[in-house]
Amino acid sequence: MTTTATILDGKAVSLQVLDRCADRVKQIVDQTGQTPCLATVLVGHDPASVTYVRMKQRRCEAVGMKSIKIEMGDQTTTHELVAKITQISNDPTINGILLQHPVPKQIDERAAFEAILPDKDVDGVTIHSFGTTSFGLPGFGSCTPAGIMRLMDAYNTPIAGRHAVVIGRSPILGKPMAMMLLASHATVTICHSKTQNLPDIVKQGDIVVAAVGRPEFVKGDWIKPGAVVIDAGYNVGNVGDVDFDAAAERASMITPVPGGVGPMTIATLIDQTSLAAAKQFGLTEKE
Ligand code: NAP
């Protein structure tokens, strides 16, 4: 395989984000004597979720913040989870809340997300956060699409006036991704499982974001030569939603899996937690 595509190195850019975040955390601690704290909530024992929560806690502690872990059993009800999240939302010692998802099937995930106070919604999963994202108001963006925007920004990826094709319309990924690209003046098409002639639509994309959850679903010959390809997918076996080798032959920029979108998601969560703490402690937010 020969490619001249620029690899969008999410690992490297995430480390820069985390370095700046560590500086902010130090300032917060110096100025207030308080240490920002992220609460992670894990329901059940899904092995991938256990790993993700552990990674998020480690990153949190690496930048000098505290993390507390709340673990609930597989049989937890919606009522119990909402009550727990409401309790930590009202706890002044906690600045940000991450509810690891997916949650077990018996739980109304939306009800659980909505129990997170907007000021502590550092993962950007609430309807409020989607609304502020969509309206261009201050607030926390959903971490995966917000991380993708930061990654593209780090590589000066042109967005304004480009046709962006987003494949997937989930509330935490496809939809907020589309809103963020729109806010950056792309012309946006959102595709989903009922979309007809998907390859033809993807072929029109100057920017293609794959957020489907199916391994190597997007084929190389769907990619317009010179397009920017963002693979948000993360499937069993460390495989993304894009056939990387074939797509890289046509793309101008492309994210690898792993090492692309994933590290940016975590770095954005950590960064937004420090910003939430700064706001709650009455400090001026600085980027
Ligand atoms: P999701 O909730 O399952 O949504 C998948 C979307 O793909 C849905 O909108 C669905 O359409 C669409 N879709 C399914 N089959 C399709 C098809 N044949 N053609 C076109 N669209 C199709 O998944 P998600 O939570 O958005 O996650 C998507 C991927 O991103 C997964 O691989 C997940 O692991 C990954 N992810 C990665 C990170 C990270 O940090 N790297 C974070 C979150 C998610 P309908 O709406 O019509 O059903």
Coordinates of C-alpha atoms and ligand atoms in Angstrom, one line a residue:
M1 CA 0.0 0.0 0.0
T2 CA 1.4 3.4 -0.9
T3 CA -0.3 6.5 0.6
T4 CA 0.5 10.1 0.8
A5 CA -2.3 10.8 3.2
T6 CA -1.5 12.7 6.3
I7 CA -2.2 10.5 9.3
L8 CA -4.2 12.5 11.9
D9 CA -2.3 11.4 15.0
G10 CA -4.8 11.6 17.8
K11 CA -2.4 10.1 20.3
A12 CA 0.1 12.9 19.8
V13 CA -2.5 15.7 19.7
S14 CA -4.3 14.3 22.8
L15 CA -1.0 14.5 24.8
Q16 CA -0.7 18.2 23.9
V17 CA -4.3 18.7 25.1
L18 CA -3.5 16.9 28.3
D19 CA -0.3 18.9 28.9
R20 CA -2.3 22.1 28.6
C21 CA -4.9 20.7 30.9
A22 CA -2.3 19.8 33.5
D23 CA -1.2 23.4 33.5
R24 CA -4.8 24.6 34.0
V25 CA -5.3 22.1 36.9
K26 CA -2.2 23.4 38.6
Q27 CA -3.5 26.9 38.4
I28 CA -6.8 25.8 39.8
V29 CA -5.2 24.1 42.7
D30 CA -2.8 27.0 43.3
Q31 CA -5.6 29.6 43.2
T32 CA -8.3 27.8 45.1
G33 CA -6.7 25.1 47.2
Q34 CA -9.2 22.7 45.7
T35 CA -8.5 19.8 43.3
P36 CA -11.0 19.1 40.5
C37 CA -12.8 15.8 40.7
L38 CA -14.4 13.6 38.1
A39 CA -16.9 10.9 39.2
T40 CA -17.1 7.9 36.9
V41 CA -20.2 5.8 37.1
L42 CA -20.0 2.2 35.9
V43 CA -23.1 0.0 35.9
G44 CA -22.4 -3.7 35.4
H45 CA -19.2 -5.5 34.4
D46 CA -18.9 -5.1 30.6
P47 CA -15.1 -5.7 30.1
A48 CA -14.7 -2.9 27.5
S49 CA -16.5 -0.5 29.7
V50 CA -14.3 -1.5 32.7
T51 CA -11.2 -0.8 30.6
Y52 CA -12.5 2.6 29.3
V53 CA -13.4 3.8 32.8
R54 CA -9.9 2.8 34.1
M55 CA -8.3 4.6 31.2
K56 CA -10.3 7.8 31.9
Q57 CA -9.5 7.6 35.6
R58 CA -5.8 7.2 34.9
R59 CA -5.7 10.2 32.5
C60 CA -7.6 12.2 35.1
E61 CA -5.0 11.5 37.8
A62 CA -2.1 12.0 35.4
V63 CA -3.2 15.7 35.0
G64 CA -3.4 16.2 38.7
M65 CA -7.2 15.8 39.2
K66 CA -9.0 13.4 41.5
S67 CA -11.3 10.7 40.3
I68 CA -13.9 8.7 42.2
K69 CA -15.3 5.5 41.0
I70 CA -19.0 4.6 41.5
E71 CA -19.8 1.0 40.6
M72 CA -23.3 -0.4 40.5
G73 CA -24.5 -4.0 39.9
D74 CA -25.8 -5.5 36.7
Q75 CA -29.4 -5.5 38.1
T76 CA -29.5 -1.8 38.9
T77 CA -32.8 -0.1 38.0
T78 CA -33.3 3.2 36.3
H79 CA -34.7 4.6 39.5
E80 CA -31.6 3.6 41.5
L81 CA -29.2 5.0 38.9
V82 CA -31.1 8.2 38.5
A83 CA -31.1 8.6 42.3
K84 CA -27.3 8.0 42.5
I85 CA -26.5 10.5 39.6
T86 CA -28.8 13.1 41.2
Q87 CA -27.0 12.7 44.5
I88 CA -23.5 13.2 42.9
S89 CA -24.8 16.0 40.7
N90 CA -25.7 17.8 44.0
D91 CA -22.3 17.0 45.7
P92 CA -20.2 20.1 45.6
T93 CA -16.9 18.1 45.8
I94 CA -17.6 16.5 42.4
N95 CA -17.1 18.7 39.3
G96 CA -17.8 16.4 36.5
I97 CA -19.7 13.2 35.9
L98 CA -19.1 10.4 33.4
L99 CA -21.8 7.8 33.0
Q100 CA -20.1 5.0 31.1
H101 CA -22.3 3.7 28.3
P102 CA -23.9 1.5 27.1
V103 CA -25.7 0.7 30.4
P104 CA -27.5 -2.6 30.9
K105 CA -30.7 -3.0 28.8
Q106 CA -33.2 -2.6 31.7
I107 CA -32.1 0.9 32.3
D108 CA -33.5 4.0 30.5
E109 CA -30.2 5.4 29.4
R110 CA -31.7 8.8 28.5
A111 CA -33.3 9.2 31.9
A112 CA -29.9 8.5 33.5
F113 CA -28.1 11.0 31.3
E114 CA -30.6 13.7 32.0
A115 CA -30.0 13.3 35.8
I116 CA -26.6 14.9 35.2
L117 CA -26.6 18.6 35.9
P118 CA -25.6 20.6 32.8
D119 CA -22.6 22.2 34.6
K120 CA -21.2 18.7 35.4
D121 CA -22.0 17.2 32.0
V122 CA -18.4 17.0 31.0
D123 CA -19.1 14.1 28.6
G124 CA -21.6 16.3 26.8
V125 CA -24.4 13.7 26.7
T126 CA -27.5 15.6 27.9
I127 CA -30.2 17.2 25.8
H128 CA -29.0 20.5 27.3
S129 CA -25.5 20.0 26.0
F130 CA -26.7 19.0 22.6
G131 CA -28.8 22.1 22.5
T132 CA -26.0 24.4 23.4
T133 CA -23.8 22.7 20.8
S134 CA -26.5 23.2 18.2
F135 CA -27.1 26.8 19.1
G136 CA -23.4 27.7 19.4
L137 CA -23.7 28.6 23.0
P138 CA -21.2 27.9 25.8
G139 CA -21.4 24.4 27.1
F140 CA -19.8 21.0 26.9
G141 CA -19.7 19.2 23.5
S142 CA -20.1 15.5 23.3
C143 CA -16.6 14.3 23.8
T144 CA -16.1 12.2 20.7
P145 CA -17.2 14.7 18.1
A146 CA -15.6 17.6 20.1
G147 CA -12.4 15.6 20.1
I148 CA -12.7 15.1 16.3
M149 CA -13.1 18.8 15.8
R150 CA -10.0 19.5 18.0
L151 CA -8.0 16.9 16.0
M152 CA -9.0 18.5 12.7
D153 CA -8.2 21.9 14.0
A154 CA -4.7 20.7 15.1
Y155 CA -4.0 19.8 11.4
N156 CA -5.7 23.0 10.0
T157 CA -8.2 20.9 8.2
P158 CA -10.3 23.1 6.0
I159 CA -14.0 22.8 6.9
A160 CA -15.8 25.9 5.8
G161 CA -17.7 25.4 2.5
R162 CA -16.7 21.7 2.4
H163 CA -19.3 19.0 2.0
A164 CA -19.2 16.8 5.1
V165 CA -20.9 13.4 5.1
V166 CA -21.5 12.0 8.5
I167 CA -22.5 8.3 8.6
G168 CA -24.5 7.6 11.8
R169 CA -27.0 9.7 13.8
S170 CA -26.6 8.6 17.4
P171 CA -27.3 11.3 20.0
I172 CA -23.7 11.2 21.3
L173 CA -21.8 11.0 18.1
G174 CA -23.4 11.4 14.6
K175 CA -25.9 14.2 15.5
P176 CA -23.6 16.4 17.5
M177 CA -20.8 15.8 15.0
A178 CA -23.1 17.1 12.3
M179 CA -24.0 20.2 14.4
M180 CA -20.3 20.9 15.1
L181 CA -19.4 20.7 11.4
L182 CA -22.3 22.9 10.6
A183 CA -21.1 25.4 13.1
S184 CA -17.8 25.4 11.3
H185 CA -19.7 26.2 8.1
A186 CA -19.5 22.8 6.4
T187 CA -22.5 21.7 4.2
V188 CA -23.6 18.6 6.1
T189 CA -25.3 15.4 5.0
I190 CA -26.3 12.9 7.7
C191 CA -26.6 9.3 6.7
H192 CA -28.1 6.4 8.6
S193 CA -29.4 2.8 8.2
K194 CA -32.3 3.9 6.0
T195 CA -30.1 6.0 3.6
Q196 CA -30.3 4.9 0.0
N197 CA -27.3 4.9 -2.3
L198 CA -24.9 5.4 0.6
P199 CA -21.7 4.9 -1.5
D200 CA -22.8 7.6 -3.9
I201 CA -23.4 10.0 -1.1
V202 CA -20.1 9.3 0.6
K203 CA -18.3 9.8 -2.8
Q204 CA -19.4 13.4 -2.6
G205 CA -17.9 14.0 0.8
D206 CA -14.9 16.3 1.1
I207 CA -15.0 15.2 4.8
V208 CA -16.3 11.8 5.7
V209 CA -17.0 10.8 9.3
A210 CA -17.8 7.2 9.9
A211 CA -19.7 6.5 13.1
V212 CA -21.5 3.3 12.3
G213 CA -20.2 0.6 14.6
R214 CA -19.5 -1.9 11.8
P215 CA -16.0 -3.1 11.0
E216 CA -14.5 -1.7 7.8
F217 CA -18.0 -0.7 6.6
V218 CA -16.8 2.2 4.5
K219 CA -14.9 1.0 1.4
G220 CA -11.9 2.6 -0.1
D221 CA -13.6 3.2 -3.5
W222 CA -16.3 5.2 -1.7
I223 CA -13.8 7.9 -0.9
K224 CA -13.5 10.9 -3.1
P225 CA -9.8 11.5 -4.0
G226 CA -8.4 14.1 -1.6
A227 CA -11.1 13.7 1.0
V228 CA -10.5 13.9 4.8
V229 CA -11.6 10.6 6.4
I230 CA -12.4 10.4 10.1
D231 CA -13.0 7.0 11.5
A232 CA -14.9 7.2 14.9
G233 CA -15.6 3.5 14.9
Y234 CA -14.1 1.2 17.4
N235 CA -15.0 -2.5 16.9
V236 CA -13.8 -5.8 18.3
G237 CA -10.2 -6.4 17.3
N238 CA -9.2 -2.7 17.3
V239 CA -10.8 -2.3 13.9
G240 CA -12.5 0.9 12.8
D241 CA -15.5 1.6 10.6
V242 CA -13.3 2.4 7.5
D243 CA -11.3 0.0 5.4
F244 CA -8.1 2.0 6.3
D245 CA -5.6 0.7 3.8
A246 CA -7.9 1.2 0.8
A247 CA -9.2 4.6 2.0
A248 CA -5.7 5.9 2.8
E249 CA -4.8 5.5 -0.9
R250 CA -7.4 8.1 -1.9
A251 CA -7.7 10.3 1.2
S252 CA -5.6 13.5 1.9
M253 CA -5.9 13.0 5.6
I254 CA -7.1 10.0 7.6
T255 CA -7.4 8.9 11.3
P256 CA -5.9 5.5 12.3
V257 CA -7.6 3.1 14.5
P258 CA -6.4 2.8 17.2
G259 CA -4.6 6.1 17.9
G260 CA -7.0 8.5 16.1
V261 CA -10.4 9.5 17.5
G262 CA -10.2 7.4 20.8
P263 CA -7.4 9.3 22.6
M264 CA -9.0 12.6 21.6
T265 CA -12.3 11.5 23.2
I266 CA -10.6 10.9 26.5
A267 CA -8.5 14.0 26.4
T268 CA -11.6 16.1 25.7
L269 CA -13.4 14.6 28.7
I270 CA -10.5 15.3 31.0
D271 CA -10.1 18.9 29.6
Q272 CA -13.8 19.6 30.0
T273 CA -13.7 18.3 33.6
S274 CA -11.0 20.9 34.4
L275 CA -13.0 23.6 32.7
A276 CA -16.1 22.6 34.7
A277 CA -14.1 22.8 37.9
A278 CA -12.7 26.2 37.0
K279 CA -16.2 27.5 36.5
Q280 CA -17.6 25.9 39.6
F281 CA -14.7 27.4 41.7
G282 CA -15.4 30.8 40.3
L283 CA -12.3 31.1 38.1
T284 CA -12.3 32.7 34.7
E285 CA -12.2 30.0 32.0
K286 CA -9.1 30.2 29.8
E287 CA -8.3 28.1 26.8
Ligands
NAP1 P1 -24.9 3.6 17.5 O1 -25.7 4.3 18.5 O2 -25.1 2.2 17.3 O3 -25.2 4.3 16.1 C1 -24.8 3.8 14.9 C2 -25.4 4.6 13.7 O4 -25.0 4.0 12.5 C3 -26.9 4.7 13.7 O5 -27.3 6.1 13.5 C4 -27.3 3.8 12.6 O6 -28.5 4.2 11.9 C5 -26.1 3.9 11.7 N1 -26.0 2.7 10.8 C6 -26.1 1.4 11.2 N2 -26.0 0.7 10.1 C7 -25.9 1.5 9.0 C8 -25.8 1.3 7.6 N3 -25.9 0.0 7.1 N4 -25.7 2.3 6.8 C9 -25.7 3.6 7.3 N5 -25.8 3.9 8.7 C10 -25.9 2.8 9.5 O7 -23.3 3.8 17.6 P2 -22.5 5.1 18.2 O8 -22.6 5.1 19.7 O9 -22.8 6.3 17.5 O10 -21.0 4.6 17.8 C11 -20.6 4.4 16.5 C12 -19.2 3.8 16.5 O11 -18.4 4.7 17.1 C13 -19.0 2.5 17.2 O12 -18.0 1.7 16.6 C14 -18.5 2.9 18.6 O13 -17.7 1.9 19.2 C15 -17.6 4.1 18.2 N6 -17.4 5.0 19.3 C16 -16.1 5.4 19.5 C17 -15.8 6.3 20.5 C18 -14.4 6.7 20.7 O14 -14.1 7.3 21.6 N7 -13.5 6.3 19.8 C19 -16.9 6.8 21.3 C20 -18.2 6.5 21.0 C21 -18.4 5.6 20.0 P3 -29.9 4.3 12.5 O15 -30.0 5.5 13.4 O16 -30.8 4.4 11.4 O17 -30.1 3.0 13.3

